[in-house]
């Protein structure tokens, strides 16, 4: 898609989101080009997974397969996981250590830095066949990515004109990443991968929606982990694309009667057979027990109690999303702290006590709007702007995503102005 005139009009402002944006193949194709291969930083993997020369991980930038490696010179490299010959994957394993990569199809060989170093039978056999003399291997390297490392998180972009990562994220977001990861060495405790039956943007909306968390998630309010009446707030970056939602221990809020007055399902009588699941320790030297941070377009860093994780959101078609969770501990953890983290790993993931509802509610929306492409969602909670707030009873962060989305996609609202 190159022209927005091919699409229906976007409703005026940020308080309406048309359902066709979750349904159209041309929109999905444009997102791959403009968001995932455009001038944006997308999360790839952890630096701590690539400590030695030759170590690599395969990952994705949108739907484009990518290899991230530690070169022989100790530097990080990333390049498209696609053989320049006939397009087959270069590396088939999720991770490993290699001296070189050889395509299984026709044995074209690549260095761990992403350079084409060998072509099988390049000179033919017995003077016959082979590549023409004009063939230049240096012109057939896989596309390389620009990389940036933020407190151990590796981000990549296919666009060399992407702003420097400090400018892209901004000081407030970088400070909140540092709060969780700064001065510590991440260790992978485990991974979850789940397939969500919905468009990737519905999950991004869910992550940014601080309003739903203690309503949808029975566990949050039942065990006093997160209530909208607790101390906290949201941070929305000036361009709208990045956000932080956070809450802190507040004993008065634990006695607050707002939820029972609303008669919503999150006020329950359920109890844990093993209450030690919720025993923990101060995570970052403060009282904040929940911080959900997202960066545009599709990355999440979470701290829920002592459950620290990164989430990579990968589009897998108009109505399918791959969600990769990487649960983290730190080399600096004590044995007891590591045990706490492993227990609290039960809070998140596809069957997590907290996050299990998020795995299905996006599908409920995808199914619910199937016949409503000409209708729109309503995003008026907390007003009409995309600004930081001391209240979490707001959809400002969701509106912020759409503000950044419209700008990045070069779409315009019905009033003629880009939102």
CSV table of C-alpha atoms in Angstrom, one decimal:
chain,number,residue,atom,x,y,z
A,1,UNK,CA,0.0,0.0,0.0
A,2,UNK,CA,1.5,3.3,-1.0
A,3,UNK,CA,-1.5,5.7,-0.9
A,4,UNK,CA,-3.8,6.2,2.0
A,5,UNK,CA,-6.7,7.0,-0.4
A,6,UNK,CA,-7.1,3.3,-0.9
A,7,UNK,CA,-8.4,3.0,2.7
A,8,UNK,CA,-11.6,4.2,4.2
A,9,UNK,CA,-11.4,7.5,6.2
A,10,UNK,CA,-10.0,7.3,9.7
A,11,UNK,CA,-12.4,8.9,12.2
A,12,UNK,CA,-11.5,12.3,13.5
A,13,UNK,CA,-9.1,12.5,16.4
A,14,UNK,CA,-7.8,9.7,18.6
A,15,UNK,CA,-11.1,8.6,20.4
A,16,UNK,CA,-12.3,6.4,17.6
A,17,UNK,CA,-10.4,3.4,16.1
A,18,UNK,CA,-11.9,1.8,13.0
A,19,UNK,CA,-12.2,-1.9,13.1
A,20,UNK,CA,-11.0,-2.3,9.5
A,21,UNK,CA,-7.5,-1.5,10.8
A,22,UNK,CA,-7.4,-5.0,12.4
A,23,UNK,CA,-8.8,-6.8,9.3
A,24,UNK,CA,-7.3,-5.6,6.1
A,25,UNK,CA,-4.4,-7.4,4.3
A,26,UNK,CA,-3.2,-4.1,2.6
A,27,UNK,CA,-2.9,-2.5,6.1
A,28,UNK,CA,-0.9,-5.5,7.3
A,29,UNK,CA,1.5,-5.3,4.3
A,30,UNK,CA,2.0,-1.6,4.8
A,31,UNK,CA,2.8,-2.1,8.5
A,32,UNK,CA,5.6,-4.5,7.6
A,33,UNK,CA,7.1,-1.9,5.3
A,34,UNK,CA,6.5,1.2,7.4
A,35,UNK,CA,6.8,0.0,11.0
A,36,UNK,CA,8.9,-3.1,11.0
A,37,UNK,CA,11.2,-2.3,8.1
A,38,UNK,CA,10.9,1.4,8.5
A,39,UNK,CA,12.7,4.0,10.7
A,40,UNK,CA,11.8,2.4,14.0
A,41,UNK,CA,13.7,0.4,16.7
A,42,UNK,CA,12.4,-3.2,17.2
A,43,UNK,CA,13.5,-5.5,19.9
A,44,UNK,CA,15.5,-8.5,18.7
A,45,UNK,CA,17.1,-10.3,21.7
A,46,UNK,CA,19.2,-10.0,24.9
A,47,UNK,CA,22.9,-9.0,24.7
A,48,UNK,CA,23.6,-11.5,27.5
A,49,UNK,CA,22.6,-14.3,25.1
A,50,UNK,CA,25.5,-13.4,22.8
A,51,UNK,CA,28.6,-13.2,25.0
A,52,UNK,CA,31.2,-15.1,23.0
A,53,UNK,CA,32.3,-14.8,19.4
A,54,UNK,CA,30.2,-17.0,17.0
A,55,UNK,CA,27.2,-17.1,19.3
A,56,UNK,CA,23.9,-16.3,17.5
A,57,UNK,CA,20.2,-16.1,17.9
A,58,UNK,CA,17.6,-16.2,15.2
A,59,UNK,CA,14.6,-13.9,15.7
A,60,UNK,CA,12.2,-11.7,13.7
A,61,UNK,CA,11.7,-8.1,12.9
A,62,UNK,CA,8.0,-8.1,12.1
A,63,UNK,CA,7.7,-11.1,9.8
A,64,UNK,CA,11.2,-10.8,8.5
A,65,UNK,CA,13.6,-13.5,9.8
A,66,UNK,CA,16.8,-12.1,11.3
A,67,UNK,CA,20.1,-13.5,12.6
A,68,UNK,CA,21.8,-11.6,15.5
A,69,UNK,CA,25.4,-12.7,16.2
A,70,UNK,CA,28.6,-11.9,18.1
A,71,UNK,CA,31.3,-11.4,15.5
A,72,UNK,CA,34.8,-12.6,15.6
A,73,UNK,CA,35.8,-9.1,16.5
A,74,UNK,CA,33.5,-9.1,19.6
A,75,UNK,CA,31.0,-6.7,18.0
A,76,UNK,CA,27.3,-7.4,17.5
A,77,UNK,CA,25.9,-7.9,14.0
A,78,UNK,CA,22.4,-8.5,12.6
A,79,UNK,CA,21.3,-9.4,9.1
A,80,UNK,CA,18.4,-10.9,7.3
A,81,UNK,CA,18.1,-14.7,7.7
A,82,UNK,CA,17.7,-15.2,3.9
A,83,UNK,CA,20.2,-16.6,1.5
A,84,UNK,CA,21.0,-14.2,-1.3
A,85,UNK,CA,20.8,-17.1,-3.8
A,86,UNK,CA,17.3,-18.5,-3.7
A,87,UNK,CA,15.9,-17.1,-0.5
A,88,UNK,CA,16.2,-20.0,1.9
A,89,UNK,CA,16.8,-19.5,5.6
A,90,UNK,CA,20.5,-19.3,6.3
A,91,UNK,CA,20.3,-20.5,10.0
A,92,UNK,CA,17.6,-23.0,11.0
A,93,UNK,CA,18.3,-23.3,14.7
A,94,UNK,CA,17.0,-20.8,17.3
A,95,UNK,CA,20.4,-20.3,18.8
A,96,UNK,CA,23.9,-21.7,18.8
A,97,UNK,CA,27.6,-21.1,18.1
A,98,UNK,CA,29.0,-21.1,14.6
A,99,UNK,CA,32.2,-20.3,12.7
A,100,UNK,CA,30.1,-19.7,9.6
A,101,UNK,CA,26.6,-20.3,8.2
A,102,UNK,CA,26.0,-22.5,5.3
A,103,UNK,CA,22.7,-22.6,3.4
A,104,UNK,CA,21.4,-26.2,3.2
A,105,UNK,CA,19.9,-25.6,-0.2
A,106,UNK,CA,23.0,-24.9,-2.4
A,107,UNK,CA,25.7,-24.4,0.2
A,108,UNK,CA,26.3,-20.7,-0.1
A,109,UNK,CA,28.4,-19.8,2.9
A,110,UNK,CA,28.2,-16.7,5.1
A,111,UNK,CA,30.5,-15.3,7.9
A,112,UNK,CA,29.0,-14.7,11.3
A,113,UNK,CA,29.2,-11.0,10.4
A,114,UNK,CA,26.8,-11.6,7.5
A,115,UNK,CA,29.2,-11.5,4.5
A,116,UNK,CA,28.9,-13.9,1.6
A,117,UNK,CA,32.2,-15.9,1.7
A,118,UNK,CA,31.6,-18.9,-0.5
A,119,UNK,CA,29.5,-20.1,-3.4
A,120,UNK,CA,29.6,-23.9,-4.1
A,121,UNK,CA,30.9,-24.6,-7.6
A,122,UNK,CA,31.3,-20.9,-8.2
A,123,UNK,CA,33.9,-21.7,-10.9
A,124,UNK,CA,32.0,-24.6,-12.3
A,125,UNK,CA,33.5,-28.1,-12.9
A,126,UNK,CA,36.2,-28.9,-15.5
A,127,UNK,CA,35.8,-25.5,-17.0
A,128,UNK,CA,32.1,-25.8,-17.5
A,129,UNK,CA,29.2,-24.1,-15.7
A,130,UNK,CA,29.6,-21.9,-12.7
A,131,UNK,CA,28.9,-18.2,-12.1
A,132,UNK,CA,29.9,-15.5,-14.7
A,133,UNK,CA,33.2,-13.7,-14.2
A,134,UNK,CA,31.2,-10.5,-13.4
A,135,UNK,CA,29.6,-12.1,-10.3
A,136,UNK,CA,30.7,-10.2,-7.2
A,137,UNK,CA,30.1,-11.9,-3.8
A,138,UNK,CA,30.3,-8.5,-2.0
A,139,UNK,CA,27.1,-7.4,-3.8
A,140,UNK,CA,25.2,-10.4,-2.5
A,141,UNK,CA,25.3,-10.0,1.3
A,142,UNK,CA,22.1,-10.3,3.2
A,143,UNK,CA,20.6,-7.0,4.2
A,144,UNK,CA,22.2,-5.8,7.4
A,145,UNK,CA,20.5,-4.0,10.3
A,146,UNK,CA,21.6,-1.0,12.4
A,147,UNK,CA,21.8,-2.1,16.1
A,148,UNK,CA,21.5,-0.3,19.4
A,149,UNK,CA,21.9,-1.8,22.9
A,150,UNK,CA,19.8,-0.4,25.8
A,151,UNK,CA,20.7,-1.8,29.2
A,152,UNK,CA,21.3,-5.2,27.7
A,153,UNK,CA,18.3,-5.1,25.2
A,154,UNK,CA,19.3,-5.4,21.6
A,155,UNK,CA,17.1,-3.3,19.2
A,156,UNK,CA,17.5,-3.3,15.4
A,157,UNK,CA,16.3,-1.4,12.4
A,158,UNK,CA,16.6,-1.9,8.6
A,159,UNK,CA,16.5,1.8,8.1
A,160,UNK,CA,19.8,3.6,8.6
A,161,UNK,CA,17.9,6.9,9.0
A,162,UNK,CA,16.2,5.7,12.2
A,163,UNK,CA,16.8,8.3,15.0
A,164,UNK,CA,19.5,7.6,17.6
A,165,UNK,CA,18.0,5.3,20.2
A,166,UNK,CA,18.3,8.0,22.9
A,167,UNK,CA,16.2,10.4,20.9
A,168,UNK,CA,13.8,7.7,19.8
A,169,UNK,CA,12.9,6.5,23.3
A,170,UNK,CA,13.4,9.7,25.2
A,171,UNK,CA,14.8,10.3,28.7
A,172,UNK,CA,11.7,9.2,30.7
A,173,UNK,CA,11.4,5.8,29.0
A,174,UNK,CA,15.1,5.2,29.2
A,175,UNK,CA,15.1,6.0,32.9
A,176,UNK,CA,12.3,3.4,33.4
A,177,UNK,CA,14.2,0.8,31.5
A,178,UNK,CA,17.3,1.5,33.6
A,179,UNK,CA,15.2,1.2,36.7
A,180,UNK,CA,14.5,-2.4,36.0
A,181,UNK,CA,17.7,-3.5,34.1
A,182,UNK,CA,20.4,-1.0,34.9
A,183,UNK,CA,23.5,-2.2,36.7
A,184,UNK,CA,22.4,-5.9,36.6
A,185,UNK,CA,23.2,-8.7,34.2
A,186,UNK,CA,20.1,-10.5,33.0
A,187,UNK,CA,19.9,-14.3,33.1
A,188,UNK,CA,17.2,-16.2,31.1
A,189,UNK,CA,15.1,-18.3,33.5
A,190,UNK,CA,12.7,-19.6,30.9
A,191,UNK,CA,10.6,-18.8,27.8
A,192,UNK,CA,7.0,-19.0,26.8
A,193,UNK,CA,5.6,-18.7,23.3
A,194,UNK,CA,1.9,-18.4,22.6
A,195,UNK,CA,-0.1,-17.8,19.5
A,196,UNK,CA,-2.9,-15.3,19.9
A,197,UNK,CA,-6.0,-15.5,17.6
A,198,UNK,CA,-6.0,-11.8,16.9
A,199,UNK,CA,-4.3,-8.9,15.2
A,200,UNK,CA,-1.0,-7.8,16.8
A,201,UNK,CA,-2.3,-4.3,17.5
A,202,UNK,CA,-5.1,-5.6,19.7
A,203,UNK,CA,-2.4,-7.1,22.0
A,204,UNK,CA,-0.4,-3.8,21.9
A,205,UNK,CA,-3.6,-2.0,22.9
A,206,UNK,CA,-4.1,-4.4,25.7
A,207,UNK,CA,-0.6,-3.8,27.1
A,208,UNK,CA,-1.1,-0.1,27.0
A,209,UNK,CA,-4.6,-0.2,28.6
A,210,UNK,CA,-4.1,0.5,32.3
A,211,UNK,CA,-7.9,0.7,32.7
A,212,UNK,CA,-8.6,-3.0,32.1
A,213,UNK,CA,-5.9,-4.6,34.2
A,214,UNK,CA,-7.7,-4.8,37.5
A,215,UNK,CA,-11.1,-5.4,35.9
A,216,UNK,CA,-10.3,-8.3,33.6
A,217,UNK,CA,-7.6,-9.9,35.8
A,218,UNK,CA,-9.3,-11.5,38.7
A,219,UNK,CA,-5.9,-12.3,40.3
A,220,UNK,CA,-4.8,-8.7,40.5
A,221,UNK,CA,-7.5,-7.3,42.9
A,222,UNK,CA,-8.2,-10.6,44.7
A,223,UNK,CA,-4.6,-10.7,46.0
A,224,UNK,CA,-4.2,-6.9,46.3
A,225,UNK,CA,-1.5,-6.7,43.6
A,226,UNK,CA,-3.0,-3.9,41.5
A,227,UNK,CA,-5.9,-1.6,42.0
A,228,UNK,CA,-6.7,1.6,40.1
A,229,UNK,CA,-7.0,3.3,43.5
A,230,UNK,CA,-3.3,2.5,44.4
A,231,UNK,CA,-0.6,5.1,44.0
A,232,UNK,CA,0.7,5.2,40.5
A,233,UNK,CA,0.2,6.7,37.1
A,234,UNK,CA,1.1,6.5,33.4
A,235,UNK,CA,3.8,8.0,31.3
A,236,UNK,CA,3.2,8.7,27.6
A,237,UNK,CA,6.1,9.8,25.4
A,238,UNK,CA,5.6,13.1,23.5
A,239,UNK,CA,5.0,11.2,20.2
A,240,UNK,CA,2.6,8.8,22.0
A,241,UNK,CA,4.3,5.6,20.9
A,242,UNK,CA,6.0,4.6,24.2
A,243,UNK,CA,4.4,4.3,27.6
A,244,UNK,CA,4.8,3.2,31.2
A,245,UNK,CA,2.1,2.2,33.6
A,246,UNK,CA,3.0,1.7,37.2
A,247,UNK,CA,1.6,1.2,40.7
A,248,UNK,CA,3.0,1.1,44.2
A,249,UNK,CA,2.1,-0.5,47.5
A,250,UNK,CA,-0.7,1.5,49.1
A,251,UNK,CA,-2.2,0.0,52.3
A,252,UNK,CA,-5.2,2.3,52.2
A,253,UNK,CA,-6.0,1.2,48.7
A,254,UNK,CA,-6.1,-2.4,49.8
A,255,UNK,CA,-9.1,-1.5,52.0
A,256,UNK,CA,-10.8,0.6,49.3
A,257,UNK,CA,-14.4,-0.4,48.5
A,258,UNK,CA,-14.5,0.9,44.9
A,259,UNK,CA,-14.4,-2.5,43.3
A,260,UNK,CA,-17.2,-4.1,45.4
A,261,UNK,CA,-19.3,-1.0,44.7
A,262,UNK,CA,-18.9,-1.5,40.9
A,263,UNK,CA,-20.0,-5.2,41.3
A,264,UNK,CA,-17.4,-6.3,38.8
A,265,UNK,CA,-15.9,-9.8,38.6
A,266,UNK,CA,-12.5,-8.8,39.9
A,267,UNK,CA,-13.7,-8.8,43.5
A,268,UNK,CA,-13.7,-12.5,44.4
A,269,UNK,CA,-13.3,-14.8,47.3
A,270,UNK,CA,-10.6,-17.0,45.8
A,271,UNK,CA,-7.6,-17.9,47.9
A,272,UNK,CA,-4.2,-19.4,47.2
A,273,UNK,CA,-3.4,-22.9,48.5
A,274,UNK,CA,0.2,-21.7,48.7
A,275,UNK,CA,0.3,-18.0,49.7
A,276,UNK,CA,4.1,-18.0,49.6
A,277,UNK,CA,3.7,-17.5,45.8
A,278,UNK,CA,3.3,-13.8,46.6
A,279,UNK,CA,6.2,-13.5,49.0
A,280,UNK,CA,8.8,-11.3,47.5
A,281,UNK,CA,11.4,-8.6,48.0
A,282,UNK,CA,11.8,-4.9,46.9
A,283,UNK,CA,12.8,-5.2,43.2
A,284,UNK,CA,14.3,-1.9,42.4
A,285,UNK,CA,14.8,-0.2,45.8
A,286,UNK,CA,11.3,1.3,45.8
A,287,UNK,CA,7.7,0.5,46.5
A,288,UNK,CA,6.6,0.0,42.9
A,289,UNK,CA,5.3,-3.5,42.5
A,290,UNK,CA,4.1,-3.2,39.0
A,291,UNK,CA,5.7,-1.5,36.0
A,292,UNK,CA,4.6,-2.2,32.4
A,293,UNK,CA,6.7,-0.5,29.8
A,294,UNK,CA,6.1,-0.6,26.0
A,295,UNK,CA,8.0,0.9,23.1
A,296,UNK,CA,6.7,1.5,19.7
A,297,UNK,CA,5.8,-0.5,17.8
A,298,UNK,CA,5.8,-3.9,19.6
A,299,UNK,CA,8.0,-4.4,22.6
A,300,UNK,CA,7.2,-4.8,26.3
A,301,UNK,CA,9.3,-4.8,29.5
A,302,UNK,CA,7.4,-6.0,32.6
A,303,UNK,CA,8.0,-6.0,36.3
A,304,UNK,CA,5.1,-7.6,38.2
A,305,UNK,CA,6.3,-8.1,41.8
A,306,UNK,CA,9.6,-10.0,41.2
A,307,UNK,CA,8.5,-11.4,37.8
A,308,UNK,CA,10.7,-9.5,35.3
A,309,UNK,CA,10.3,-10.4,31.6
A,310,UNK,CA,10.5,-9.0,28.1
A,311,UNK,CA,7.8,-9.6,25.6
A,312,UNK,CA,8.3,-9.6,21.8
A,313,UNK,CA,5.1,-9.1,19.8
A,314,UNK,CA,5.3,-10.5,16.3
A,315,UNK,CA,2.6,-10.2,13.6
A,316,UNK,CA,1.7,-13.5,12.0
A,317,UNK,CA,-1.0,-12.4,9.6
A,318,UNK,CA,-4.0,-10.2,9.9
A,319,UNK,CA,-5.6,-12.3,12.7
A,320,UNK,CA,-2.7,-14.0,14.3
A,321,UNK,CA,0.1,-12.9,16.7
A,322,UNK,CA,3.1,-14.7,18.1
A,323,UNK,CA,4.0,-13.5,21.6
A,324,UNK,CA,7.4,-14.5,23.0
A,325,UNK,CA,8.0,-14.1,26.7
A,326,UNK,CA,11.5,-14.3,28.1
A,327,UNK,CA,11.6,-14.5,31.9
A,328,UNK,CA,14.6,-12.9,33.5
A,329,UNK,CA,16.6,-13.2,36.7
A,330,UNK,CA,20.0,-11.6,37.3
A,331,UNK,CA,23.5,-12.8,38.0
A,332,UNK,CA,23.4,-10.7,41.1
A,333,UNK,CA,20.4,-12.6,42.6
A,334,UNK,CA,20.7,-14.6,45.8
A,335,UNK,CA,19.6,-18.2,45.9
A,336,UNK,CA,16.4,-17.1,47.7
A,337,UNK,CA,15.7,-14.3,45.2
A,338,UNK,CA,16.1,-16.8,42.3
A,339,UNK,CA,13.6,-19.1,44.0
A,340,UNK,CA,11.1,-16.3,44.4
A,341,UNK,CA,11.4,-15.4,40.7
A,342,UNK,CA,10.8,-19.0,39.6
A,343,UNK,CA,7.7,-19.2,41.8
A,344,UNK,CA,6.4,-15.9,40.4
A,345,UNK,CA,7.0,-17.1,36.9
A,346,UNK,CA,3.5,-18.7,37.4
A,347,UNK,CA,2.0,-15.2,37.3
A,348,UNK,CA,2.7,-14.7,33.6
A,349,UNK,CA,2.8,-16.4,30.2
A,350,UNK,CA,0.1,-18.3,28.4
A,351,UNK,CA,-1.3,-19.9,31.6
A,352,UNK,CA,-0.2,-17.3,34.0
A,353,UNK,CA,-2.5,-16.5,36.9
A,354,UNK,CA,-2.5,-12.8,35.8
A,355,UNK,CA,-2.0,-12.9,32.0
A,356,UNK,CA,-4.1,-15.9,31.0
A,357,UNK,CA,-7.1,-13.6,30.2
A,358,UNK,CA,-5.0,-11.5,27.9
A,359,UNK,CA,-4.4,-14.5,25.7
A,360,UNK,CA,-8.1,-14.8,24.8
A,361,UNK,CA,-9.6,-11.4,25.1
A,362,UNK,CA,-8.0,-10.1,21.9
A,363,UNK,CA,-9.6,-13.1,20.1
A,364,UNK,CA,-12.9,-12.1,21.6
A,365,UNK,CA,-12.5,-8.6,20.0
A,366,UNK,CA,-11.2,-10.1,16.6
A,367,UNK,CA,-14.3,-12.3,16.5
A,368,UNK,CA,-16.6,-9.6,17.8
A,369,UNK,CA,-15.8,-7.1,15.1
A,370,UNK,CA,-15.9,-9.6,12.2
A,371,UNK,CA,-18.9,-7.9,10.6
A,372,UNK,CA,-18.2,-4.4,11.7
A,373,UNK,CA,-15.5,-3.1,9.5
A,374,UNK,CA,-17.4,0.2,9.1
A,375,UNK,CA,-17.7,0.7,12.9
A,376,UNK,CA,-15.2,2.0,15.4
A,377,UNK,CA,-14.0,1.4,19.0
A,378,UNK,CA,-14.5,4.1,21.6
A,379,UNK,CA,-11.4,5.5,23.4
A,380,UNK,CA,-12.8,8.3,25.6
A,381,UNK,CA,-11.8,7.1,29.1
A,382,UNK,CA,-9.8,9.8,30.6
A,383,UNK,CA,-10.4,12.3,27.8
A,384,UNK,CA,-9.3,12.7,24.2
A,385,UNK,CA,-5.5,13.3,24.5
A,386,UNK,CA,-2.4,11.1,24.7
A,387,UNK,CA,-0.7,12.6,27.8
A,388,UNK,CA,0.9,11.4,31.0
A,389,UNK,CA,-1.4,11.1,33.9
A,390,UNK,CA,-1.5,10.4,37.6
A,391,UNK,CA,-4.6,8.4,37.0
A,392,UNK,CA,-4.7,5.0,35.5
A,393,UNK,CA,-8.5,5.2,34.8
A,394,UNK,CA,-7.6,6.4,31.3
A,395,UNK,CA,-7.0,5.2,27.8
A,396,UNK,CA,-4.4,7.9,27.1
A,397,UNK,CA,-1.6,5.3,26.4
A,398,UNK,CA,-3.8,3.5,23.9
A,399,UNK,CA,-4.6,6.8,22.2
A,400,UNK,CA,-0.8,7.5,22.2
A,401,UNK,CA,-0.2,4.3,20.3
A,402,UNK,CA,-2.7,5.4,17.6
A,403,UNK,CA,-1.1,8.8,17.5
A,404,UNK,CA,2.3,7.3,16.7
A,405,UNK,CA,0.8,4.7,14.4
A,406,UNK,CA,-1.0,7.3,12.2
A,407,UNK,CA,2.1,9.3,11.9
A,408,UNK,CA,4.3,6.3,11.1
A,409,UNK,CA,1.8,4.9,8.5
A,410,UNK,CA,1.3,8.4,7.0
A,411,UNK,CA,-2.5,8.0,7.5
A,412,UNK,CA,-4.7,10.9,8.1
A,413,UNK,CA,-7.9,11.4,10.1
A,414,UNK,CA,-11.2,12.4,8.5
A,415,UNK,CA,-10.5,16.1,9.4
A,416,UNK,CA,-7.5,16.0,7.0
A,417,UNK,CA,-4.8,16.2,9.8
A,418,UNK,CA,-2.5,13.4,10.8
A,419,UNK,CA,-3.3,12.5,14.4
